[in-house]
Short mmCIF file of C-alpha atoms in Angstrom, two decimals:
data_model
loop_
_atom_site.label_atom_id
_atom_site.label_comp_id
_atom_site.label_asym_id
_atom_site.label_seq_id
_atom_site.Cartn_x
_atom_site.Cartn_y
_atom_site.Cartn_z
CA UNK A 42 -9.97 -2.34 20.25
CA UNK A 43 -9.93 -5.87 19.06
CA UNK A 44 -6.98 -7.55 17.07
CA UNK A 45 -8.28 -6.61 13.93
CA UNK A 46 -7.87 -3.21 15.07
CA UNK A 47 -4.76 -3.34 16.63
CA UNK A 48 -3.38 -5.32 13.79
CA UNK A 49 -4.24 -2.87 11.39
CA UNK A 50 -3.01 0.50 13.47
CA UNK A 51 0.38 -1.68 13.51
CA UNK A 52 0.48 -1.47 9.85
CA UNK A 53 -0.91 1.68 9.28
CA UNK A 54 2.10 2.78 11.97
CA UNK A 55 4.79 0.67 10.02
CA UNK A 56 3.76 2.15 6.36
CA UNK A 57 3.53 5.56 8.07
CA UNK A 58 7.17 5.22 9.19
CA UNK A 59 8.81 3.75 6.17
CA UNK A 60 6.72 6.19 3.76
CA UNK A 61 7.93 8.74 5.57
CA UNK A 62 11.68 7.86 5.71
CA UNK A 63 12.08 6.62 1.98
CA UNK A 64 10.16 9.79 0.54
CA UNK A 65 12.24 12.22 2.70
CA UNK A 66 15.32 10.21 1.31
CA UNK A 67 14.36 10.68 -2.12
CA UNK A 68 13.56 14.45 -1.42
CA UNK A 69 17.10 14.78 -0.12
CA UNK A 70 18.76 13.13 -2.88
CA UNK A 71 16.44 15.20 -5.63
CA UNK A 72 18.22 18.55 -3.14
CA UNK A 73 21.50 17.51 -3.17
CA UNK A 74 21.96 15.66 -6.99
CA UNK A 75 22.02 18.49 -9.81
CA UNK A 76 22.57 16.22 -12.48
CA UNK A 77 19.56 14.11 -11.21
CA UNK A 78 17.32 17.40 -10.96
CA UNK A 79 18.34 18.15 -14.86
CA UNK A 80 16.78 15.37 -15.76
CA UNK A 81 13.18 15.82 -16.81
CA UNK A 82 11.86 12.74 -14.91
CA UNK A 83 12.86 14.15 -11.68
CA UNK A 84 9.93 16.50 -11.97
CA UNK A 85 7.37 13.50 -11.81
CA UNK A 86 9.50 12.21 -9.22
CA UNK A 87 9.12 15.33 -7.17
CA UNK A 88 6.01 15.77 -7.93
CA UNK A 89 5.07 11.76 -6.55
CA UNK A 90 7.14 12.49 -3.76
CA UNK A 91 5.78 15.22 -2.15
CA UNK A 92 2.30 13.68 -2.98
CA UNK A 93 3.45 10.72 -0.67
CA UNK A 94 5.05 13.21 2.01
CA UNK A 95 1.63 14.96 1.96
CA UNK A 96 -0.33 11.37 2.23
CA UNK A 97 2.12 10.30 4.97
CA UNK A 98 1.82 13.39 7.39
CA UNK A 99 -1.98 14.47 6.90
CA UNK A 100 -4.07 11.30 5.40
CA UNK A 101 -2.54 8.28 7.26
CA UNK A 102 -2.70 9.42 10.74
CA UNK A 103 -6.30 10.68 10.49
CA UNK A 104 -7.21 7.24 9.30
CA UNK A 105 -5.43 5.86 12.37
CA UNK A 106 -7.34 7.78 14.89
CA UNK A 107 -10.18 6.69 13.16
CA UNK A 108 -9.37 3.08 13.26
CA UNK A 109 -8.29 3.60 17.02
CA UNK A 110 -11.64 5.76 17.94
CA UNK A 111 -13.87 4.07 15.79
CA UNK A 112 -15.14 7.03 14.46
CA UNK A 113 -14.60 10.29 12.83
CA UNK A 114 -11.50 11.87 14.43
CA UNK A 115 -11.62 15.29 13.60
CA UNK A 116 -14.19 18.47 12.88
CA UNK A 117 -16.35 18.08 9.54
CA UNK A 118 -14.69 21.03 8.14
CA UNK A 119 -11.32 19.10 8.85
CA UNK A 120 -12.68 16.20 7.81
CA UNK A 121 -14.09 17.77 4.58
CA UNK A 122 -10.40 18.81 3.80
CA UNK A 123 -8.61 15.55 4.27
CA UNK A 124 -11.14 14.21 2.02
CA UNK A 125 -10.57 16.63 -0.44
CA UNK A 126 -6.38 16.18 -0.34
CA UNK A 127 -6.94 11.95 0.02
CA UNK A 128 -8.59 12.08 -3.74
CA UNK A 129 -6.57 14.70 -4.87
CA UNK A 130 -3.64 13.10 -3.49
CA UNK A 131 -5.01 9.31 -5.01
CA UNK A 132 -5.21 10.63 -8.62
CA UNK A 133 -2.10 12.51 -8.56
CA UNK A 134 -0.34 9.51 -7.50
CA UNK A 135 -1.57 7.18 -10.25
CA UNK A 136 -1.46 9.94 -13.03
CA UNK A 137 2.33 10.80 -11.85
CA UNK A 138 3.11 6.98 -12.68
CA UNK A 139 1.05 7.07 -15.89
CA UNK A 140 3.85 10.00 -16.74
CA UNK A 141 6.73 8.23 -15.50
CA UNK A 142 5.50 5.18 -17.88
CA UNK A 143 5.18 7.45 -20.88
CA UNK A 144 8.79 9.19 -20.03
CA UNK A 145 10.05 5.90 -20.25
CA UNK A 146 8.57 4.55 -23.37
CA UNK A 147 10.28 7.40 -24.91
CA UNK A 148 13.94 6.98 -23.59
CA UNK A 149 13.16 3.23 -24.79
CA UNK A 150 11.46 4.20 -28.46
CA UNK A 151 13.45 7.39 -29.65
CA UNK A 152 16.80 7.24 -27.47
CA UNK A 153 18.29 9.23 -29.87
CA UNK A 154 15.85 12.02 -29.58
CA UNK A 155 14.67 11.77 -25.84
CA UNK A 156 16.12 14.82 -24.84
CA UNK A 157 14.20 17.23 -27.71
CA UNK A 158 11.30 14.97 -27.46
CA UNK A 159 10.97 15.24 -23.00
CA UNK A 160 12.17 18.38 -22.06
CA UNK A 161 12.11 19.95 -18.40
CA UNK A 162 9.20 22.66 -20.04
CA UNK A 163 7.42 18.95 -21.27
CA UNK A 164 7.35 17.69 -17.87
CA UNK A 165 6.28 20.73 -16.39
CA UNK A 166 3.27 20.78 -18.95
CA UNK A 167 2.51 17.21 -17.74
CA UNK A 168 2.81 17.54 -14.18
CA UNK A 169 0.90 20.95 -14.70
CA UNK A 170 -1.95 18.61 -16.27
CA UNK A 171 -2.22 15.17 -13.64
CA UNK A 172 -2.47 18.87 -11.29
CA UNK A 173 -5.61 20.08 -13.36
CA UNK A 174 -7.08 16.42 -14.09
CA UNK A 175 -6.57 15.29 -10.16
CA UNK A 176 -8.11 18.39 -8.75
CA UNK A 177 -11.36 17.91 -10.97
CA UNK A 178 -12.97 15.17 -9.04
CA UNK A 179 -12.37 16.57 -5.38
CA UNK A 180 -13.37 20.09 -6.40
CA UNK A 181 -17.28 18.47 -7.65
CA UNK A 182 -17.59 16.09 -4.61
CA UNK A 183 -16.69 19.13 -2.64
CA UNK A 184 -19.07 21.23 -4.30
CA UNK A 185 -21.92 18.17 -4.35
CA UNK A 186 -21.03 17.70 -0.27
CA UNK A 187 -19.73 14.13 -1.22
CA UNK A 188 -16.78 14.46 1.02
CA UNK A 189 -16.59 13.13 4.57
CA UNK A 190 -15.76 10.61 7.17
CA UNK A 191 -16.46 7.25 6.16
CA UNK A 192 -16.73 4.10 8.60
CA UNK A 193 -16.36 1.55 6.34
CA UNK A 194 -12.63 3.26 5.53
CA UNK A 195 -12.42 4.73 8.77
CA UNK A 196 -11.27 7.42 6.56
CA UNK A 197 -12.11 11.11 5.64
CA UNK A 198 -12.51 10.39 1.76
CA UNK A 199 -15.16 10.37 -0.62
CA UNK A 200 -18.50 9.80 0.66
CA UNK A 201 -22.47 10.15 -0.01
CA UNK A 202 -25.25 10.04 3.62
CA UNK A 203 -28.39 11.10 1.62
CA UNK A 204 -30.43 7.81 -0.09
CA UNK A 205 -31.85 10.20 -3.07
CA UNK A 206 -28.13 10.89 -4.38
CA UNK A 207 -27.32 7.10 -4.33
CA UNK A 208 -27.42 6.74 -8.38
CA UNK A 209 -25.60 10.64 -9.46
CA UNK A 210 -23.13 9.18 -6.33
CA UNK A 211 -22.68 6.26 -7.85
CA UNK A 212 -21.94 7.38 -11.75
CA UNK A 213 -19.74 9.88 -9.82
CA UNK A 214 -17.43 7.22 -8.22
CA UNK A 215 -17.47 5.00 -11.37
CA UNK A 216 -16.34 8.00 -13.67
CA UNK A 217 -13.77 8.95 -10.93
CA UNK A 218 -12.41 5.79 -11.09
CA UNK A 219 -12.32 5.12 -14.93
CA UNK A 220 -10.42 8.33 -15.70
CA UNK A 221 -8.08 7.60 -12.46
CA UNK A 222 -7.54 4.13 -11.93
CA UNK A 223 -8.49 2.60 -14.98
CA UNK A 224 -6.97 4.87 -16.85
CA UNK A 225 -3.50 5.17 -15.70
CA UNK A 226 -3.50 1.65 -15.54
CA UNK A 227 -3.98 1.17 -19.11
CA UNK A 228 -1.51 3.88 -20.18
CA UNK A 229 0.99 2.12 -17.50
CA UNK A 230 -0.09 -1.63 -19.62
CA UNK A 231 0.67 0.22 -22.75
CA UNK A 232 3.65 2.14 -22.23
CA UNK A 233 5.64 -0.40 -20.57
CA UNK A 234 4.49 -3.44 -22.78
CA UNK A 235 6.04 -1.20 -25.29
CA UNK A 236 9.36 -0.70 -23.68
CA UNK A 237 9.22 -4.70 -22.78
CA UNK A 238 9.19 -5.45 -26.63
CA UNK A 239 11.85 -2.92 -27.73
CA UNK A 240 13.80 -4.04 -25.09
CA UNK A 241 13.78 -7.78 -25.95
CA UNK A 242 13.89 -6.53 -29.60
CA UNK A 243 17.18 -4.79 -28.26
CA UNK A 244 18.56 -7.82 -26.23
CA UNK A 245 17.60 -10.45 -29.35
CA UNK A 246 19.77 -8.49 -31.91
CA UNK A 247 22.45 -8.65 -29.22
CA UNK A 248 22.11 -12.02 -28.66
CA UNK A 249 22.40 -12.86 -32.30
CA UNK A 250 25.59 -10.48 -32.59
CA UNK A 251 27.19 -12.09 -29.31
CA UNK A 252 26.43 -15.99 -30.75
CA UNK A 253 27.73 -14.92 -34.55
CA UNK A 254 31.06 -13.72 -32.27
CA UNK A 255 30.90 -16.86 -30.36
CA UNK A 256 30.99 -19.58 -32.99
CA UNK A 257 34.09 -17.11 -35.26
CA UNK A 258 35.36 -17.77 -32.00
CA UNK A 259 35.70 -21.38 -32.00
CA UNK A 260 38.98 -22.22 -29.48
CA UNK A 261 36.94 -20.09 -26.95
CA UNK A 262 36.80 -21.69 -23.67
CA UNK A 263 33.04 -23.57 -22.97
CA UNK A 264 33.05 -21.38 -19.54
CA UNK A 265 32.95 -18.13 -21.04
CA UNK A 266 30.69 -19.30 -23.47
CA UNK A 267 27.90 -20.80 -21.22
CA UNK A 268 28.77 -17.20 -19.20
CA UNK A 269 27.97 -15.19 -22.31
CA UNK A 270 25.02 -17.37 -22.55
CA UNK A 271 23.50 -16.87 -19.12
CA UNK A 272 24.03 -13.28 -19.42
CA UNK A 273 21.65 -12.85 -22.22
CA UNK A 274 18.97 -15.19 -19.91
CA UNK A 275 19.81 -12.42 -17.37
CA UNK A 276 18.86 -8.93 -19.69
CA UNK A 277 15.84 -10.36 -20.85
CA UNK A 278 14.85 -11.44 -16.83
CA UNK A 279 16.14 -8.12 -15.75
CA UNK A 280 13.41 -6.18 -18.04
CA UNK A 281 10.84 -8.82 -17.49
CA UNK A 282 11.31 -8.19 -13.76
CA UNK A 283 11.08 -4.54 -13.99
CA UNK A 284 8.01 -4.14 -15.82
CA UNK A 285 6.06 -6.34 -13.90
CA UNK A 286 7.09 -4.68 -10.38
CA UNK A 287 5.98 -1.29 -12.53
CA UNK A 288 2.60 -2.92 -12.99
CA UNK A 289 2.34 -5.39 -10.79
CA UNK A 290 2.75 -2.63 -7.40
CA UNK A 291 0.26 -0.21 -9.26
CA UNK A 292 -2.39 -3.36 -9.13
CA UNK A 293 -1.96 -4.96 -5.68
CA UNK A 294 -2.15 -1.38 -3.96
CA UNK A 295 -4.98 0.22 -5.82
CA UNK A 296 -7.01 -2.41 -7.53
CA UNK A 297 -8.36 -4.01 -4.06
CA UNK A 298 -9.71 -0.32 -3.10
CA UNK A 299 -11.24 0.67 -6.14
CA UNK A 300 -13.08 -2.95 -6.30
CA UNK A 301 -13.94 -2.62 -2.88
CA UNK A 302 -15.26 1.07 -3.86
CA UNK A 303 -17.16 -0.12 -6.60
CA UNK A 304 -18.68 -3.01 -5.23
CA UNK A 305 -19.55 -0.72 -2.08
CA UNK A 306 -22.31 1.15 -4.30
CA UNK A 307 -23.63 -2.42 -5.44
CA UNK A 308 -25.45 -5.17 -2.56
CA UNK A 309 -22.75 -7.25 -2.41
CA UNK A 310 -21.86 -7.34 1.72
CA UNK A 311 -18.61 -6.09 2.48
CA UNK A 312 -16.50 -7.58 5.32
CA UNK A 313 -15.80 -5.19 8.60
CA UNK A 314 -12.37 -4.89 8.14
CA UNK A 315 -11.82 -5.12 4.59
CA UNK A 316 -12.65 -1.59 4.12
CA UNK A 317 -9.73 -0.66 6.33
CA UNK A 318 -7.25 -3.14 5.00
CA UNK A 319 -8.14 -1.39 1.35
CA UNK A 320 -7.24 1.46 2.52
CA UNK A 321 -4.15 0.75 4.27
CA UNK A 322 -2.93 -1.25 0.79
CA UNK A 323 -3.60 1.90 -1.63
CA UNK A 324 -1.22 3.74 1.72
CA UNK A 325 1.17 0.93 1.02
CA UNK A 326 2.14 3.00 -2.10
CA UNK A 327 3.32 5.79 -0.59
CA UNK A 328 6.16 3.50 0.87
CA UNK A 329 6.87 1.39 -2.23
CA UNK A 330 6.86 4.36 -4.46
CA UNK A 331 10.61 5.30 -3.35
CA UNK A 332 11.99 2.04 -4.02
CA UNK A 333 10.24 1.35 -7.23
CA UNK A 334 10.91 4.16 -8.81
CA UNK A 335 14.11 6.01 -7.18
CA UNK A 336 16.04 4.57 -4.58
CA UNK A 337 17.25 1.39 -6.43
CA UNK A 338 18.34 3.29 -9.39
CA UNK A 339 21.91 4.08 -9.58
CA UNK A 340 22.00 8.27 -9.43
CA UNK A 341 19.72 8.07 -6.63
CA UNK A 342 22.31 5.29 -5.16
CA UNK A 343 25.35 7.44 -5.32
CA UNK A 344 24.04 10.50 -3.99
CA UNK A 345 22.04 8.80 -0.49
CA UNK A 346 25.41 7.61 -0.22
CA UNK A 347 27.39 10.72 -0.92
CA UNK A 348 24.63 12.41 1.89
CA UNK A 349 25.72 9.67 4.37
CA UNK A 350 29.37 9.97 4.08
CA UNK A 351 28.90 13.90 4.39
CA UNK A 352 26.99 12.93 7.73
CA UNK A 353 28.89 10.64 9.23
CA UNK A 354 32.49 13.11 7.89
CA UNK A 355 31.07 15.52 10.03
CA UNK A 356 30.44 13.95 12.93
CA UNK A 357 33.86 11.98 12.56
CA UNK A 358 34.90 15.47 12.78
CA UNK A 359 33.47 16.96 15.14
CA UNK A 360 34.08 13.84 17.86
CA UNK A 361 37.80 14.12 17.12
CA UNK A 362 37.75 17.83 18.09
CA UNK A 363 36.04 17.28 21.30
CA UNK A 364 38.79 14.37 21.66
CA UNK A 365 41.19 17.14 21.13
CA UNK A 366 39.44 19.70 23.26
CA UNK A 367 39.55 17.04 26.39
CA UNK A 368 43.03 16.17 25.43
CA UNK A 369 44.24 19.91 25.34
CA UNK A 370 42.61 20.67 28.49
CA UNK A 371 44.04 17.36 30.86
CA UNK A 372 47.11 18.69 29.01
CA UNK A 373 47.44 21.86 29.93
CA UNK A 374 47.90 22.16 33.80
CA UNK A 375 50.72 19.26 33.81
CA UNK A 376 52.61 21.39 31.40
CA UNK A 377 52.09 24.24 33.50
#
């Protein structure tokens, strides 16, 4: 195994760990928070989550024997069904952000009426579809025999050996990834451009309030004004910033795989390692999924932290009573 290789099992291994302990972290917080599973977005959430746990457990360390071995690391019929979850899993991932995007747009748009508008039975129909939609595509390629190891990937994923299929292969993968990628990522452009303009439409009516207060005010002191001021700056940066992290993750994980998909059917050479590195980017997901869309926030802040004071409580606890156990019994014969 040559640097490459070793290079990219080292980051396969590191997204593999940290996938793994910020999706269980949001799973726990999703079990212990009530008022956080009320909430209709928790069931895209869960949904992503368990998508990610799935990825993190079955996909990724396939594709690290196979970077390892250089070759296909397990059975075909194995093989066959790791394909099968990695596009299932790949579609319900993007389509579980394009419903996040859309459950936002709506808190943003009709505050007033987001709870009749998104309710828990709303979410469940939408989850209930990305489901439906994502299972589409693997259940054809499975059916067509499209689904195997590939060495370019050194992944069990979609895949066509027989030169007379190259064209129907080739329409397949470009209407796979229209209705996945391509669209998700226009719903995700659309949705949160949306909830970027109400929100500046929100934070420009404030401002206009906040400087109408400010010059009424006219013996205020220039500190607080300039801090007034650079609060403002800091809303409108705030939103800016979260929208583009929204949009911005969705594009450097999945838009150099589906490219390098795409331009896989064409003649344009492909480097050796590219495929892998791909591969290991649209993985990188998994891991920044958490922290993009849960852990930062501040429900899922509280109740990770709630979980760790429990833990460590408990073993405060139970260290001071085997202190007291060793205590009582060194105690015990001298008072005898």
């Amino acid at each position: 195994m040559n640097s490459w290789d070793a290079g990219l099992a080292g980051l396969l291994v590191g997204t593999m760990g940290v996938s793994l302990l910020s999706n269980a972290l949001v799973l726990l917080c999703l079990l212990h928070s009530a008022d956080i599973r009320r909430q209709a977005p928790a069931l895209f959430t869960l949904n992503l989550t368990c998508g990610n746990l799935l990825c993190t457990v079955v996909n990724m360390p396939l594709t690290l024997a196979g970077v390892v071995a250089q070759r296909q690391p397990a059975g075909d019929r194995l093989c066959r069904l790791v394909a099968f979850l990695d596009t299932f899993l790949a579609t319900n991932s993007m389509l579980s952000m394009a419903a996040l995007s859309i459950d936002r747009w709506v808190a943003v748009v009709f505050p007033l009426s987001y709870r009749a508008k998104m309710r828990l039975r709303d979410a469940a129909l939408m989850v209930a579809y990305t489901w439906l939609h994502a299972l589409t595509f693997p259940a054809t390629a499975l059916a067509l025999s499209w689904l195997g190891f590939h060495q370019l990937y050194a992944s069990c994923t979609l895949c066509s050996r027989r030169p007379d299929e190259r064209l129907r292969f080739a329409v397949f993968t470009g209407a796979f990834h229209a209705l996945s990628f391509l669209l998700s990522f226009v719903v995700l452009c659309c949705s949160y451009v949306k909830v970027l303009k109400v929100a500046r439409f929100h934070c420009k009516r404030i401002d206009v309030i906040t400087m109408q207060t400010l010059v009424l005010l006219v013996d205020i002191h220039p500190s607080v004004r300039e801090r007034c001021l650079e609060e403002q700056k800091r809303r409108r940066q705030r939103a800016t910033k979260k929208v583009s992290t929204f949009i911005g993750t969705f594009l450097v994980c999945f838009a150099p795989y589906v490219v390098t998909r795409l331009l896989e059917l064409s003649t344009v050479p492909i480097a050796a390692h590219w495929g892998v590195l791909s591969k290991c980017l649209a993985y990188g997901k998994a891991a920044s999924d958490p922290f993009v869309y849960s852990l930062l926030r501040h429900q899922y802040r509280r109740s990770y932290k709630e979980i760790l004071n429990r833990v460590f409580h408990r073993r405060s606890l139970r260290s001071s009573g085997l202190a007291g156990g060793s205590h009582s019994r060194n105690v015990l014969p001298v008072s005898e």
